[in-house]
C-alpha cells in the first residue's frame, strides 16, 4: 500500500483524534457504571433481601426442581434422630386411640402360638411344682391324721373314764 504524504498525515491525525475520543467516551460510562454499582450494592446491603426474594420468587416452582431423594440421601438420619426427645414425642401419643386401631386377630394370626406355648412349658419346672404340691398335700394329710388321732384318743379316754366312773376332763 502506498501512502500519499499529504493524506497519510491527515489519516494519522484523524486516527489519533478518534482514539482519544473513543477512550474519553468509554471512560465516562465506566465511571457511571462504577457509581451505579456502588449505589446498587449500598442499597442491597441495607435491604432485607429475604423479604424481596420471598415476594418475588415462586418457591413452589423452585422446589419442584429439587430432587428430594438425592437431598435426603445426604441427610444423616441418625444425627437427626439423636436430637429427638422420644419421651416427649410419646407423651403426645394417645395410646388408647393407637391401640383401638390394632387388629388383634391379625397380630395373633402372625404369632407362633405353639412356639410361645413350648417356651412357656420349657420355662416351667413341672417336677418342682409336683414336688411342692405333693409336699403340701402330704403335710396336710399328716396334719389331718394327727388331728383325727387326737380326737380318737380323746374319745377313748372319755370312754374309759365313763367305764371306770372317773371324773376327769370331758
mmCIF file of C-alpha atoms in Angstrom:
data_model
loop_
_atom_site.group_PDB
_atom_site.id
_atom_site.type_symbol
_atom_site.label_atom_id
_atom_site.label_comp_id
_atom_site.label_asym_id
_atom_site.label_seq_id
_atom_site.Cartn_x
_atom_site.Cartn_y
_atom_site.Cartn_z
ATOM 1 C CA UNK A 1 0.000 0.000 0.000
ATOM 2 C CA UNK A 2 1.393 3.335 -0.908
ATOM 3 C CA UNK A 3 0.908 6.337 1.198
ATOM 4 C CA UNK A 4 0.172 9.683 -0.094
ATOM 5 C CA UNK A 5 2.178 12.115 2.014
ATOM 6 C CA UNK A 6 -0.469 14.742 2.436
ATOM 7 C CA UNK A 7 -3.361 12.380 3.028
ATOM 8 C CA UNK A 8 -1.355 10.000 5.236
ATOM 9 C CA UNK A 9 -0.704 12.685 7.796
ATOM 10 C CA UNK A 10 -4.362 13.584 7.918
ATOM 11 C CA UNK A 11 -5.360 9.928 8.372
ATOM 12 C CA UNK A 12 -2.854 9.534 11.193
ATOM 13 C CA UNK A 13 -4.109 12.698 12.877
ATOM 14 C CA UNK A 14 -7.739 11.613 12.462
ATOM 15 C CA UNK A 15 -6.987 8.145 13.865
ATOM 16 C CA UNK A 16 -5.223 9.622 16.884
ATOM 17 C CA UNK A 17 -8.111 12.019 17.489
ATOM 18 C CA UNK A 18 -10.655 9.253 17.114
ATOM 19 C CA UNK A 19 -8.738 7.023 19.573
ATOM 20 C CA UNK A 20 -8.757 9.855 22.127
ATOM 21 C CA UNK A 21 -12.445 10.410 21.590
ATOM 22 C CA UNK A 22 -13.227 6.695 21.971
ATOM 23 C CA UNK A 23 -11.143 6.469 25.148
ATOM 24 C CA UNK A 24 -12.902 9.506 26.556
ATOM 25 C CA UNK A 25 -16.289 8.113 25.529
ATOM 26 C CA UNK A 26 -15.554 4.761 27.180
ATOM 27 C CA UNK A 27 -14.167 6.362 30.359
ATOM 28 C CA UNK A 28 -17.424 8.208 31.034
ATOM 29 C CA UNK A 29 -19.654 5.091 31.018
ATOM 30 C CA UNK A 30 -17.140 3.183 33.187
ATOM 31 C CA UNK A 31 -17.246 5.826 35.870
ATOM 32 C CA UNK A 32 -21.031 5.949 35.601
ATOM 33 C CA UNK A 33 -21.273 2.131 35.829
ATOM 34 C CA UNK A 34 -18.962 2.108 38.878
ATOM 35 C CA UNK A 35 -21.036 4.789 40.584
ATOM 36 C CA UNK A 36 -24.303 2.976 39.783
ATOM 37 C CA UNK A 37 -22.913 -0.353 41.025
ATOM 38 C CA UNK A 38 -21.728 1.286 44.258
ATOM 39 C CA UNK A 39 -25.253 2.636 44.794
ATOM 40 C CA UNK A 40 -26.795 -0.782 43.996
ATOM 41 C CA UNK A 41 -24.510 -2.592 46.450
ATOM 42 C CA UNK A 42 -25.192 0.003 49.153
ATOM 43 C CA UNK A 43 -28.926 -0.497 48.608
ATOM 44 C CA UNK A 44 -28.655 -4.278 48.675
ATOM 45 C CA UNK A 45 -26.598 -4.320 51.868
ATOM 46 C CA UNK A 46 -29.209 -2.210 53.672
ATOM 47 C CA UNK A 47 -32.239 -4.105 52.316
ATOM 48 C CA UNK A 48 -33.846 -7.298 53.709
ATOM 49 C CA UNK A 49 -33.259 -9.481 50.684
ATOM 50 C CA UNK A 50 -35.205 -12.383 52.213
ATOM 51 C CA UNK A 51 -38.425 -10.401 52.015
ATOM 52 C CA UNK A 52 -37.650 -9.244 48.475
ATOM 53 C CA UNK A 53 -36.873 -12.801 47.347
ATOM 54 C CA UNK A 54 -39.922 -14.297 49.086
ATOM 55 C CA UNK A 55 -42.229 -11.768 47.456
ATOM 56 C CA UNK A 56 -40.580 -12.035 44.038
ATOM 57 C CA UNK A 57 -39.664 -15.719 43.640
ATOM 58 C CA UNK A 58 -42.121 -18.602 43.138
ATOM 59 C CA UNK A 59 -40.664 -21.001 45.729
ATOM 60 C CA UNK A 60 -43.016 -23.814 44.680
ATOM 61 C CA UNK A 61 -41.547 -23.624 41.190
ATOM 62 C CA UNK A 62 -38.005 -23.654 42.588
ATOM 63 C CA UNK A 63 -38.748 -26.563 44.969
ATOM 64 C CA UNK A 64 -40.360 -28.541 42.146
ATOM 65 C CA UNK A 65 -36.893 -28.770 40.590
ATOM 66 C CA UNK A 66 -35.285 -30.169 43.767
ATOM 67 C CA UNK A 67 -34.578 -33.925 43.807
ATOM 68 C CA UNK A 68 -35.770 -34.815 47.319
ATOM 69 C CA UNK A 69 -34.411 -38.362 47.128
ATOM 70 C CA UNK A 70 -30.920 -37.040 46.416
ATOM 71 C CA UNK A 71 -31.268 -34.442 49.168
ATOM 72 C CA UNK A 72 -32.497 -36.990 51.738
ATOM 73 C CA UNK A 73 -29.744 -39.426 50.762
ATOM 74 C CA UNK A 74 -27.250 -36.845 52.036
ATOM 75 C CA UNK A 75 -29.040 -36.420 55.394
ATOM 76 C CA UNK A 76 -27.596 -38.310 58.380
ATOM 77 C CA UNK A 77 -30.857 -39.576 59.908
ATOM 78 C CA UNK A 78 -29.058 -40.967 62.959
ATOM 79 C CA UNK A 79 -27.784 -37.472 63.755
ATOM 80 C CA UNK A 80 -31.282 -36.043 63.296
ATOM 81 C CA UNK A 81 -32.945 -38.741 65.418
ATOM 82 C CA UNK A 82 -30.332 -38.417 68.171
ATOM 83 C CA UNK A 83 -31.649 -34.896 68.730
ATOM 84 C CA UNK A 84 -35.280 -36.071 69.086
ATOM 85 C CA UNK A 85 -36.693 -36.448 72.607
ATOM 86 C CA UNK A 86 -38.609 -39.710 72.159
ATOM 87 C CA UNK A 87 -40.293 -39.355 75.570
ATOM 88 C CA UNK A 88 -41.701 -36.002 74.521
ATOM 89 C CA UNK A 89 -42.955 -37.486 71.247
ATOM 90 C CA UNK A 90 -44.575 -40.430 73.051
ATOM 91 C CA UNK A 91 -46.169 -38.102 75.614
ATOM 92 C CA UNK A 92 -48.241 -36.691 72.775
ATOM 93 C CA UNK A 93 -49.419 -40.104 71.570
ATOM 94 C CA UNK A 94 -52.949 -41.183 72.504
ATOM 95 C CA UNK A 95 -52.289 -44.854 73.291
ATOM 96 C CA UNK A 96 -55.985 -45.702 73.529
ATOM 97 C CA UNK A 97 -56.601 -44.366 70.027
ATOM 98 C CA UNK A 98 -53.499 -46.157 68.761
ATOM 99 C CA UNK A 99 -54.468 -49.489 70.333
ATOM 100 C CA UNK A 100 -58.025 -49.138 69.046
ATOM 101 C CA UNK A 101 -56.566 -49.262 65.529
ATOM 102 C CA UNK A 102 -54.643 -52.507 66.202
ATOM 103 C CA UNK A 103 -56.138 -55.602 64.587
ATOM 104 C CA UNK A 104 -55.546 -58.127 67.380
ATOM 105 C CA UNK A 105 -56.740 -61.024 65.220
ATOM 106 C CA UNK A 106 -54.125 -60.167 62.589
ATOM 107 C CA UNK A 107 -51.423 -59.968 65.265
ATOM 108 C CA UNK A 108 -52.439 -63.350 66.661
ATOM 109 C CA UNK A 109 -52.563 -64.836 63.157
ATOM 110 C CA UNK A 110 -48.898 -63.891 62.705
ATOM 111 C CA UNK A 111 -47.936 -65.200 66.144
ATOM 112 C CA UNK A 112 -46.494 -68.693 66.552
ATOM 113 C CA UNK A 113 -48.717 -69.671 69.477
ATOM 114 C CA UNK A 114 -47.344 -73.243 69.552
ATOM 115 C CA UNK A 115 -43.802 -71.863 69.798
ATOM 116 C CA UNK A 116 -44.850 -69.487 72.577
ATOM 117 C CA UNK A 117 -46.554 -72.341 74.452
ATOM 118 C CA UNK A 118 -43.449 -74.517 74.101
ATOM 119 C CA UNK A 119 -41.280 -71.733 75.542
ATOM 120 C CA UNK A 120 -43.688 -71.287 78.444
ATOM 121 C CA UNK A 121 -43.779 -75.010 79.175
ATOM 122 C CA UNK A 122 -39.983 -75.243 78.866
ATOM 123 C CA UNK A 123 -39.691 -72.418 81.362
ATOM 124 C CA UNK A 124 -41.938 -74.129 83.912
ATOM 125 C CA UNK A 125 -40.311 -76.638 86.283
ATOM 126 C CA UNK A 126 -43.190 -79.143 86.418
ATOM 127 C CA UNK A 127 -41.210 -81.502 88.656
ATOM 128 C CA UNK A 128 -40.746 -78.795 91.292
ATOM 129 C CA UNK A 129 -44.429 -77.877 91.131
ATOM 130 C CA UNK A 130 -45.478 -81.516 91.589
ATOM 131 C CA UNK A 131 -42.973 -81.954 94.426
ATOM 132 C CA UNK A 132 -44.223 -78.824 96.218
ATOM 133 C CA UNK A 133 -47.839 -79.765 95.661
ATOM 134 C CA UNK A 134 -47.178 -83.314 96.903
ATOM 135 C CA UNK A 135 -45.318 -81.998 99.932
ATOM 136 C CA UNK A 136 -48.162 -79.632 100.701
ATOM 137 C CA UNK A 137 -50.750 -82.387 100.285
ATOM 138 C CA UNK A 138 -48.632 -84.802 102.352
ATOM 139 C CA UNK A 139 -48.232 -82.215 105.096
ATOM 140 C CA UNK A 140 -51.953 -81.558 105.113
ATOM 141 C CA UNK A 141 -52.784 -85.299 105.175
ATOM 142 C CA UNK A 142 -50.358 -85.910 108.057
ATOM 143 C CA UNK A 143 -51.814 -82.943 109.914
ATOM 144 C CA UNK A 144 -55.352 -84.244 109.347
ATOM 145 C CA UNK A 145 -54.348 -87.758 110.501
ATOM 146 C CA UNK A 146 -52.780 -86.335 113.696
ATOM 147 C CA UNK A 147 -55.878 -84.274 114.422
ATOM 148 C CA UNK A 148 -58.098 -87.310 113.896
ATOM 149 C CA UNK A 149 -55.773 -89.443 116.073
ATOM 150 C CA UNK A 150 -56.002 -86.835 118.849
ATOM 151 C CA UNK A 151 -59.787 -86.865 118.604
ATOM 152 C CA UNK A 152 -59.831 -90.666 118.684
ATOM 153 C CA UNK A 153 -57.505 -90.630 121.699
ATOM 154 C CA UNK A 154 -59.814 -88.167 123.447
ATOM 155 C CA UNK A 155 -62.797 -90.371 122.608
ATOM 156 C CA UNK A 156 -61.084 -93.489 124.018
ATOM 157 C CA UNK A 157 -60.110 -91.563 127.158
ATOM 158 C CA UNK A 158 -63.705 -90.450 127.668
ATOM 159 C CA UNK A 159 -64.988 -93.986 127.152
ATOM 160 C CA UNK A 160 -62.511 -95.438 129.649
ATOM 161 C CA UNK A 161 -63.325 -92.723 132.186
ATOM 162 C CA UNK A 162 -67.020 -93.494 131.897
ATOM 163 C CA UNK A 163 -66.459 -97.192 132.282
ATOM 164 C CA UNK A 164 -64.310 -96.671 135.301
ATOM 165 C CA UNK A 165 -66.599 -93.908 136.541
ATOM 166 C CA UNK A 166 -63.816 -91.429 136.761
ATOM 167 C CA UNK A 167 -64.448 -87.796 136.925
ATOM 168 C CA UNK A 168 -61.948 -86.296 134.616
ATOM 169 C CA UNK A 169 -61.963 -83.968 131.808
ATOM 170 C CA UNK A 170 -64.581 -84.232 129.236
#
